[in-house]
Amino acid sequence: MNERQKRFADEYIRTANAYQSAIRAGYSEKYSKNNSHKLLENSGVKSYVEARFKELEKQAIAQQDEVLQFLTSVMRGEEVDEENIVVPKGDFLSDVEKHTKRADTAQRIKSAELLGKRYAIFTDKQEITQRNIDINIGEYDDDSED
């Protein structure tokens, strides 16, 4: 894959528009109009675009450790929220101020509950005993050929 194809692929990943991506990568307008779809079919460009999409997808989705760390920080009250509060300033005047606050108790309990479910802390232990049941239906004789 040459440098211009790489620029095309990077632009295509950003815009999802083959025609504009080809022009921005340095291809002529005539070539871009008629052949930009062929660039996407090029095996080198295609594999590069697919690899970059997978990489970007991994970055966009929270991993298990990240979720557990976030829940733990909420449970411990380390996360703060911003809220807008209307503050009166006199006759018919008021301002909106941003204030930060720790996660409230309900949010902290919910985080603890979700962590507890993850680690099976709250599961009820049940003891199950196995019982063998013999069922006899009528008489059976291996030797008879009825």
Short mmCIF file of N, CA and C in Angstrom, two decimals:
data_model
loop_
_atom_site.label_atom_id
_atom_site.label_comp_id
_atom_site.label_asym_id
_atom_site.label_seq_id
_atom_site.Cartn_x
_atom_site.Cartn_y
_atom_site.Cartn_z
N MET A 1 0.85 -1.18 0.00
CA MET A 1 0.00 0.00 0.00
C MET A 1 0.89 1.24 0.00
N ASN A 2 0.64 2.13 -0.93
CA ASN A 2 1.47 3.33 -1.01
C ASN A 2 0.93 4.43 -0.09
N GLU A 3 1.66 5.53 -0.01
CA GLU A 3 1.32 6.61 0.92
C GLU A 3 -0.03 7.25 0.60
N ARG A 4 -0.33 7.42 -0.68
CA ARG A 4 -1.60 8.04 -1.07
C ARG A 4 -2.77 7.12 -0.71
N GLN A 5 -2.60 5.82 -0.87
CA GLN A 5 -3.65 4.88 -0.48
C GLN A 5 -3.86 4.91 1.03
N LYS A 6 -2.77 5.04 1.78
CA LYS A 6 -2.87 5.12 3.23
C LYS A 6 -3.63 6.40 3.65
N ARG A 7 -3.31 7.53 2.97
CA ARG A 7 -4.04 8.78 3.26
C ARG A 7 -5.52 8.61 2.93
N PHE A 8 -5.81 7.95 1.79
CA PHE A 8 -7.20 7.69 1.43
C PHE A 8 -7.90 6.87 2.51
N ALA A 9 -7.25 5.80 2.96
CA ALA A 9 -7.84 4.92 3.97
C ALA A 9 -8.10 5.69 5.27
N ASP A 10 -7.14 6.49 5.69
CA ASP A 10 -7.31 7.27 6.92
C ASP A 10 -8.47 8.27 6.79
N GLU A 11 -8.56 8.92 5.64
CA GLU A 11 -9.67 9.85 5.40
C GLU A 11 -11.01 9.11 5.37
N TYR A 12 -11.01 7.95 4.73
CA TYR A 12 -12.25 7.17 4.63
C TYR A 12 -12.72 6.73 6.02
N ILE A 13 -11.79 6.35 6.87
CA ILE A 13 -12.14 5.96 8.24
C ILE A 13 -12.77 7.14 8.97
N ARG A 14 -12.25 8.33 8.71
CA ARG A 14 -12.74 9.53 9.38
C ARG A 14 -14.09 9.99 8.83
N THR A 15 -14.29 9.92 7.50
CA THR A 15 -15.48 10.52 6.89
C THR A 15 -16.49 9.51 6.35
N ALA A 16 -16.07 8.30 6.02
CA ALA A 16 -16.91 7.27 5.40
C ALA A 16 -17.44 7.72 4.04
N ASN A 17 -16.72 8.61 3.38
CA ASN A 17 -17.09 9.10 2.06
C ASN A 17 -15.91 8.83 1.13
N ALA A 18 -16.06 7.83 0.25
CA ALA A 18 -14.96 7.40 -0.61
C ALA A 18 -14.53 8.50 -1.58
N TYR A 19 -15.49 9.18 -2.18
CA TYR A 19 -15.19 10.23 -3.16
C TYR A 19 -14.37 11.36 -2.54
N GLN A 20 -14.85 11.94 -1.45
CA GLN A 20 -14.14 13.03 -0.78
C GLN A 20 -12.79 12.57 -0.23
N SER A 21 -12.75 11.34 0.28
CA SER A 21 -11.50 10.81 0.82
C SER A 21 -10.45 10.68 -0.26
N ALA A 22 -10.85 10.25 -1.45
CA ALA A 22 -9.90 10.13 -2.56
C ALA A 22 -9.36 11.49 -2.98
N ILE A 23 -10.23 12.49 -3.06
CA ILE A 23 -9.78 13.85 -3.41
C ILE A 23 -8.81 14.38 -2.36
N ARG A 24 -9.15 14.23 -1.10
CA ARG A 24 -8.27 14.73 -0.03
C ARG A 24 -6.95 13.98 0.03
N ALA A 25 -6.94 12.73 -0.44
CA ALA A 25 -5.71 11.95 -0.43
C ALA A 25 -4.80 12.32 -1.60
N GLY A 26 -5.32 13.11 -2.56
CA GLY A 26 -4.48 13.56 -3.67
C GLY A 26 -4.84 12.97 -5.01
N TYR A 27 -5.91 12.21 -5.11
CA TYR A 27 -6.35 11.70 -6.41
C TYR A 27 -7.10 12.80 -7.15
N SER A 28 -7.11 12.72 -8.48
CA SER A 28 -7.82 13.73 -9.27
C SER A 28 -9.32 13.57 -9.07
N GLU A 29 -10.03 14.65 -9.37
CA GLU A 29 -11.48 14.61 -9.21
C GLU A 29 -12.11 13.59 -10.15
N LYS A 30 -11.59 13.51 -11.37
CA LYS A 30 -12.11 12.55 -12.36
C LYS A 30 -11.90 11.12 -11.87
N TYR A 31 -10.68 10.83 -11.40
CA TYR A 31 -10.40 9.48 -10.89
C TYR A 31 -11.26 9.18 -9.67
N SER A 32 -11.39 10.14 -8.78
CA SER A 32 -12.16 9.95 -7.56
C SER A 32 -13.62 9.64 -7.85
N LYS A 33 -14.16 10.35 -8.86
CA LYS A 33 -15.58 10.15 -9.20
C LYS A 33 -15.82 8.75 -9.76
N ASN A 34 -14.91 8.27 -10.57
CA ASN A 34 -15.13 6.99 -11.26
C ASN A 34 -14.54 5.78 -10.55
N ASN A 35 -13.50 5.97 -9.75
CA ASN A 35 -12.75 4.81 -9.24
C ASN A 35 -12.54 4.78 -7.73
N SER A 36 -13.15 5.67 -6.99
CA SER A 36 -12.91 5.67 -5.54
C SER A 36 -13.38 4.37 -4.89
N HIS A 37 -14.44 3.77 -5.42
CA HIS A 37 -14.92 2.49 -4.87
C HIS A 37 -13.90 1.38 -5.10
N LYS A 38 -13.10 1.50 -6.18
CA LYS A 38 -12.08 0.49 -6.45
C LYS A 38 -10.97 0.53 -5.39
N LEU A 39 -10.71 1.73 -4.88
CA LEU A 39 -9.70 1.84 -3.82
C LEU A 39 -10.12 1.04 -2.59
N LEU A 40 -11.43 1.05 -2.30
CA LEU A 40 -11.92 0.29 -1.14
C LEU A 40 -11.83 -1.21 -1.37
N GLU A 41 -11.81 -1.64 -2.62
CA GLU A 41 -11.71 -3.06 -2.94
C GLU A 41 -10.27 -3.54 -2.96
N ASN A 42 -9.31 -2.63 -3.00
CA ASN A 42 -7.90 -2.98 -2.98
C ASN A 42 -7.62 -3.74 -1.69
N SER A 43 -6.97 -4.90 -1.80
CA SER A 43 -6.77 -5.76 -0.62
C SER A 43 -5.97 -5.08 0.48
N GLY A 44 -4.94 -4.32 0.12
CA GLY A 44 -4.14 -3.63 1.12
C GLY A 44 -4.94 -2.57 1.85
N VAL A 45 -5.69 -1.77 1.10
CA VAL A 45 -6.51 -0.71 1.69
C VAL A 45 -7.61 -1.33 2.54
N LYS A 46 -8.23 -2.36 2.01
CA LYS A 46 -9.34 -3.01 2.71
C LYS A 46 -8.89 -3.59 4.05
N SER A 47 -7.76 -4.30 4.06
CA SER A 47 -7.28 -4.88 5.32
C SER A 47 -6.84 -3.80 6.30
N TYR A 48 -6.24 -2.71 5.80
CA TYR A 48 -5.84 -1.60 6.67
C TYR A 48 -7.07 -0.96 7.32
N VAL A 49 -8.11 -0.69 6.52
CA VAL A 49 -9.33 -0.08 7.04
C VAL A 49 -9.98 -0.99 8.08
N GLU A 50 -10.07 -2.28 7.80
CA GLU A 50 -10.68 -3.21 8.75
C GLU A 50 -9.90 -3.27 10.06
N ALA A 51 -8.57 -3.30 9.96
CA ALA A 51 -7.73 -3.34 11.16
C ALA A 51 -7.90 -2.08 12.00
N ARG A 52 -7.96 -0.92 11.34
CA ARG A 52 -8.14 0.35 12.07
C ARG A 52 -9.52 0.42 12.73
N PHE A 53 -10.56 -0.06 12.02
CA PHE A 53 -11.90 -0.07 12.61
C PHE A 53 -11.94 -0.95 13.86
N LYS A 54 -11.30 -2.09 13.81
CA LYS A 54 -11.26 -2.98 14.98
C LYS A 54 -10.53 -2.31 16.14
N GLU A 55 -9.44 -1.64 15.82
CA GLU A 55 -8.66 -0.94 16.84
C GLU A 55 -9.49 0.18 17.48
N LEU A 56 -10.18 0.95 16.66
CA LEU A 56 -11.02 2.04 17.17
C LEU A 56 -12.19 1.50 17.97
N GLU A 57 -12.74 0.39 17.55
CA GLU A 57 -13.85 -0.23 18.27
C GLU A 57 -13.41 -0.67 19.66
N LYS A 58 -12.22 -1.23 19.77
CA LYS A 58 -11.71 -1.66 21.07
C LYS A 58 -11.54 -0.47 22.01
N GLN A 59 -11.10 0.66 21.46
CA GLN A 59 -10.90 1.85 22.28
C GLN A 59 -12.23 2.44 22.72
N ALA A 60 -13.28 2.27 21.93
CA ALA A 60 -14.57 2.87 22.22
C ALA A 60 -15.37 2.10 23.26
N ILE A 61 -15.09 0.82 23.41
CA ILE A 61 -15.87 -0.02 24.31
C ILE A 61 -15.11 -0.22 25.61
N ALA A 62 -15.79 0.02 26.71
CA ALA A 62 -15.16 -0.15 28.02
C ALA A 62 -14.84 -1.62 28.27
N GLN A 63 -13.67 -1.85 28.77
CA GLN A 63 -13.26 -3.20 29.12
C GLN A 63 -13.76 -3.53 30.53
N GLN A 64 -13.72 -4.80 30.87
CA GLN A 64 -14.24 -5.27 32.15
C GLN A 64 -13.56 -4.57 33.33
N ASP A 65 -12.25 -4.46 33.30
CA ASP A 65 -11.52 -3.80 34.40
C ASP A 65 -11.94 -2.34 34.56
N GLU A 66 -12.14 -1.66 33.44
CA GLU A 66 -12.53 -0.25 33.48
C GLU A 66 -13.90 -0.09 34.15
N VAL A 67 -14.83 -0.97 33.82
CA VAL A 67 -16.16 -0.91 34.43
C VAL A 67 -16.08 -1.18 35.93
N LEU A 68 -15.31 -2.18 36.32
CA LEU A 68 -15.17 -2.51 37.74
C LEU A 68 -14.49 -1.37 38.51
N GLN A 69 -13.49 -0.73 37.91
CA GLN A 69 -12.83 0.40 38.55
C GLN A 69 -13.80 1.57 38.74
N PHE A 70 -14.63 1.82 37.72
CA PHE A 70 -15.60 2.91 37.82
C PHE A 70 -16.61 2.62 38.93
N LEU A 71 -17.16 1.41 38.95
CA LEU A 71 -18.14 1.06 39.99
C LEU A 71 -17.52 1.19 41.38
N THR A 72 -16.27 0.78 41.51
CA THR A 72 -15.59 0.88 42.79
C THR A 72 -15.41 2.34 43.20
N SER A 73 -15.04 3.20 42.25
CA SER A 73 -14.85 4.62 42.60
C SER A 73 -16.16 5.28 42.97
N VAL A 74 -17.28 4.89 42.33
CA VAL A 74 -18.59 5.44 42.70
C VAL A 74 -18.95 4.96 44.10
N MET A 75 -18.76 3.67 44.35
CA MET A 75 -19.09 3.10 45.65
C MET A 75 -18.31 3.79 46.77
N ARG A 76 -17.07 4.13 46.51
CA ARG A 76 -16.23 4.78 47.53
C ARG A 76 -16.46 6.28 47.62
N GLY A 77 -17.30 6.83 46.77
CA GLY A 77 -17.59 8.26 46.79
C GLY A 77 -16.51 9.10 46.16
N GLU A 78 -15.69 8.52 45.31
CA GLU A 78 -14.60 9.25 44.67
C GLU A 78 -15.08 9.99 43.42
N GLU A 79 -16.17 9.56 42.82
CA GLU A 79 -16.72 10.21 41.62
C GLU A 79 -17.55 11.42 42.05
N VAL A 80 -17.45 12.48 41.27
CA VAL A 80 -18.25 13.67 41.56
C VAL A 80 -19.12 14.00 40.35
N ASP A 81 -20.30 14.53 40.63
CA ASP A 81 -21.23 14.96 39.60
C ASP A 81 -21.32 16.47 39.63
N GLU A 82 -21.60 17.05 38.47
CA GLU A 82 -21.87 18.49 38.41
C GLU A 82 -23.36 18.69 38.29
N GLU A 83 -23.86 19.67 39.00
CA GLU A 83 -25.27 20.01 38.86
C GLU A 83 -25.40 21.52 38.81
N ASN A 84 -26.40 21.97 38.08
CA ASN A 84 -26.68 23.40 37.98
C ASN A 84 -27.71 23.79 39.03
N ILE A 85 -27.40 24.83 39.77
CA ILE A 85 -28.29 25.32 40.82
C ILE A 85 -28.63 26.77 40.54
N VAL A 86 -29.91 27.09 40.59
CA VAL A 86 -30.36 28.47 40.40
C VAL A 86 -30.18 29.22 41.71
N VAL A 87 -29.42 30.32 41.66
CA VAL A 87 -29.13 31.11 42.85
C VAL A 87 -29.76 32.50 42.67
N PRO A 88 -30.69 32.87 43.59
CA PRO A 88 -31.31 34.20 43.47
C PRO A 88 -30.28 35.31 43.74
N LYS A 89 -30.35 36.38 42.93
CA LYS A 89 -29.41 37.49 43.06
C LYS A 89 -30.10 38.82 43.38
N GLY A 90 -31.36 38.79 43.67
CA GLY A 90 -32.08 40.03 43.95
C GLY A 90 -33.47 39.96 43.36
N ASP A 91 -34.07 41.14 43.20
CA ASP A 91 -35.44 41.20 42.67
C ASP A 91 -35.49 40.66 41.24
N PHE A 92 -36.15 39.55 41.08
CA PHE A 92 -36.39 38.91 39.79
C PHE A 92 -35.11 38.58 39.03
N LEU A 93 -34.01 38.50 39.70
CA LEU A 93 -32.74 38.13 39.07
C LEU A 93 -32.20 36.85 39.70
N SER A 94 -31.62 36.05 38.87
CA SER A 94 -30.99 34.83 39.39
C SER A 94 -29.88 34.40 38.43
N ASP A 95 -28.96 33.64 38.96
CA ASP A 95 -27.85 33.08 38.18
C ASP A 95 -27.87 31.57 38.32
N VAL A 96 -27.27 30.93 37.35
CA VAL A 96 -27.11 29.49 37.43
C VAL A 96 -25.65 29.21 37.73
N GLU A 97 -25.41 28.47 38.80
CA GLU A 97 -24.04 28.14 39.19
C GLU A 97 -23.87 26.62 39.13
N LYS A 98 -22.67 26.22 38.74
CA LYS A 98 -22.35 24.80 38.72
C LYS A 98 -21.74 24.41 40.06
N HIS A 99 -22.26 23.34 40.62
CA HIS A 99 -21.72 22.82 41.87
C HIS A 99 -21.39 21.35 41.68
N THR A 100 -20.35 20.92 42.37
CA THR A 100 -19.99 19.50 42.31
C THR A 100 -20.42 18.84 43.60
N LYS A 101 -20.78 17.58 43.47
CA LYS A 101 -21.16 16.82 44.66
C LYS A 101 -20.74 15.38 44.48
N ARG A 102 -20.51 14.73 45.59
CA ARG A 102 -20.18 13.30 45.55
C ARG A 102 -21.41 12.51 45.17
N ALA A 103 -21.18 11.30 44.72
CA ALA A 103 -22.31 10.42 44.41
C ALA A 103 -23.14 10.23 45.68
N ASP A 104 -24.46 10.27 45.53
CA ASP A 104 -25.31 10.12 46.70
C ASP A 104 -25.35 8.66 47.16
N THR A 105 -25.96 8.43 48.31
CA THR A 105 -25.98 7.10 48.92
C THR A 105 -26.64 6.08 48.02
N ALA A 106 -27.72 6.45 47.33
CA ALA A 106 -28.42 5.50 46.46
C ALA A 106 -27.51 5.03 45.32
N GLN A 107 -26.75 5.95 44.74
CA GLN A 107 -25.82 5.58 43.68
C GLN A 107 -24.69 4.70 44.21
N ARG A 108 -24.22 5.01 45.39
CA ARG A 108 -23.14 4.22 45.99
C ARG A 108 -23.62 2.82 46.34
N ILE A 109 -24.86 2.71 46.83
CA ILE A 109 -25.41 1.39 47.15
C ILE A 109 -25.60 0.58 45.88
N LYS A 110 -26.09 1.21 44.82
CA LYS A 110 -26.29 0.52 43.54
C LYS A 110 -24.97 0.01 43.00
N SER A 111 -23.92 0.81 43.10
CA SER A 111 -22.59 0.38 42.65
C SER A 111 -22.10 -0.81 43.47
N ALA A 112 -22.30 -0.75 44.78
CA ALA A 112 -21.90 -1.86 45.64
C ALA A 112 -22.68 -3.11 45.29
N GLU A 113 -23.96 -2.94 45.00
CA GLU A 113 -24.81 -4.08 44.62
C GLU A 113 -24.32 -4.72 43.32
N LEU A 114 -24.00 -3.89 42.33
CA LEU A 114 -23.51 -4.42 41.06
C LEU A 114 -22.17 -5.14 41.22
N LEU A 115 -21.29 -4.57 42.05
CA LEU A 115 -20.03 -5.24 42.33
C LEU A 115 -20.26 -6.56 43.07
N GLY A 116 -21.20 -6.55 44.01
CA GLY A 116 -21.53 -7.76 44.75
C GLY A 116 -22.07 -8.85 43.84
N LYS A 117 -22.88 -8.46 42.89
CA LYS A 117 -23.39 -9.45 41.92
C LYS A 117 -22.25 -10.02 41.09
N ARG A 118 -21.33 -9.15 40.68
CA ARG A 118 -20.19 -9.60 39.86
C ARG A 118 -19.35 -10.64 40.60
N TYR A 119 -19.16 -10.43 41.89
CA TYR A 119 -18.33 -11.34 42.67
C TYR A 119 -19.16 -12.38 43.43
N ALA A 120 -20.44 -12.45 43.14
CA ALA A 120 -21.35 -13.45 43.73
C ALA A 120 -21.33 -13.40 45.26
N ILE A 121 -21.28 -12.20 45.80
CA ILE A 121 -21.27 -12.03 47.25
C ILE A 121 -22.65 -12.27 47.85
N PHE A 122 -23.69 -11.91 47.11
CA PHE A 122 -25.03 -11.96 47.66
C PHE A 122 -25.84 -13.19 47.25
N THR A 123 -25.21 -14.18 46.65
CA THR A 123 -25.97 -15.35 46.22
C THR A 123 -26.28 -16.23 47.43
N ASP A 124 -27.50 -16.75 47.45
CA ASP A 124 -27.89 -17.67 48.52
C ASP A 124 -27.26 -19.02 48.26
N LYS A 125 -26.72 -19.60 49.30
CA LYS A 125 -26.14 -20.93 49.16
C LYS A 125 -27.24 -21.94 49.38
N GLN A 126 -27.38 -22.85 48.43
CA GLN A 126 -28.40 -23.88 48.53
C GLN A 126 -27.72 -25.23 48.43
N GLU A 127 -28.10 -26.10 49.34
CA GLU A 127 -27.54 -27.44 49.31
C GLU A 127 -28.54 -28.35 48.62
N ILE A 128 -28.09 -29.01 47.60
CA ILE A 128 -28.97 -29.91 46.85
C ILE A 128 -28.43 -31.32 47.03
N THR A 129 -29.30 -32.19 47.47
CA THR A 129 -28.89 -33.59 47.63
C THR A 129 -29.49 -34.40 46.50
N GLN A 130 -28.72 -35.37 46.05
CA GLN A 130 -29.18 -36.21 44.95
C GLN A 130 -29.91 -37.42 45.52
N ARG A 131 -31.04 -37.73 44.97
CA ARG A 131 -31.80 -38.89 45.39
C ARG A 131 -31.96 -39.81 44.20
N ASN A 132 -31.73 -41.08 44.44
CA ASN A 132 -31.94 -42.06 43.38
C ASN A 132 -33.34 -42.62 43.52
N ILE A 133 -34.05 -42.64 42.45
CA ILE A 133 -35.42 -43.15 42.45
C ILE A 133 -35.47 -44.32 41.48
N ASP A 134 -35.91 -45.46 41.96
CA ASP A 134 -36.08 -46.63 41.11
C ASP A 134 -37.53 -46.71 40.68
N ILE A 135 -37.73 -46.88 39.40
CA ILE A 135 -39.08 -47.01 38.88
C ILE A 135 -39.18 -48.37 38.20
N ASN A 136 -40.11 -49.17 38.65
CA ASN A 136 -40.35 -50.48 38.05
C ASN A 136 -41.72 -50.47 37.39
N ILE A 137 -41.74 -50.83 36.11
CA ILE A 137 -43.01 -50.88 35.39
C ILE A 137 -43.22 -52.32 34.93
N GLY A 138 -44.16 -52.95 35.57
CA GLY A 138 -44.47 -54.34 35.20
C GLY A 138 -43.29 -55.27 35.45
N GLU A 139 -43.43 -56.50 34.97
CA GLU A 139 -42.36 -57.48 35.12
C GLU A 139 -41.60 -57.58 33.81
N TYR A 140 -40.33 -57.79 33.91
CA TYR A 140 -39.49 -57.86 32.74
C TYR A 140 -38.62 -59.12 32.83
N ASP A 141 -38.57 -59.86 31.73
CA ASP A 141 -37.79 -61.09 31.69
C ASP A 141 -36.93 -61.04 30.45
N ASP A 142 -35.61 -61.06 30.61
CA ASP A 142 -34.68 -61.00 29.47
C ASP A 142 -34.78 -62.20 28.56
N ASP A 143 -35.17 -63.35 29.10
CA ASP A 143 -35.13 -64.58 28.34
C ASP A 143 -36.38 -64.80 27.47
N SER A 144 -37.44 -64.18 27.77
CA SER A 144 -38.65 -64.45 27.00
C SER A 144 -38.62 -63.74 25.66
N GLU A 145 -39.19 -64.40 24.64
CA GLU A 145 -39.20 -63.83 23.29
C GLU A 145 -40.64 -63.71 22.83
N ASP A 146 -41.46 -63.05 23.51
CA ASP A 146 -42.86 -62.91 23.13
C ASP A 146 -43.08 -62.02 21.99
#
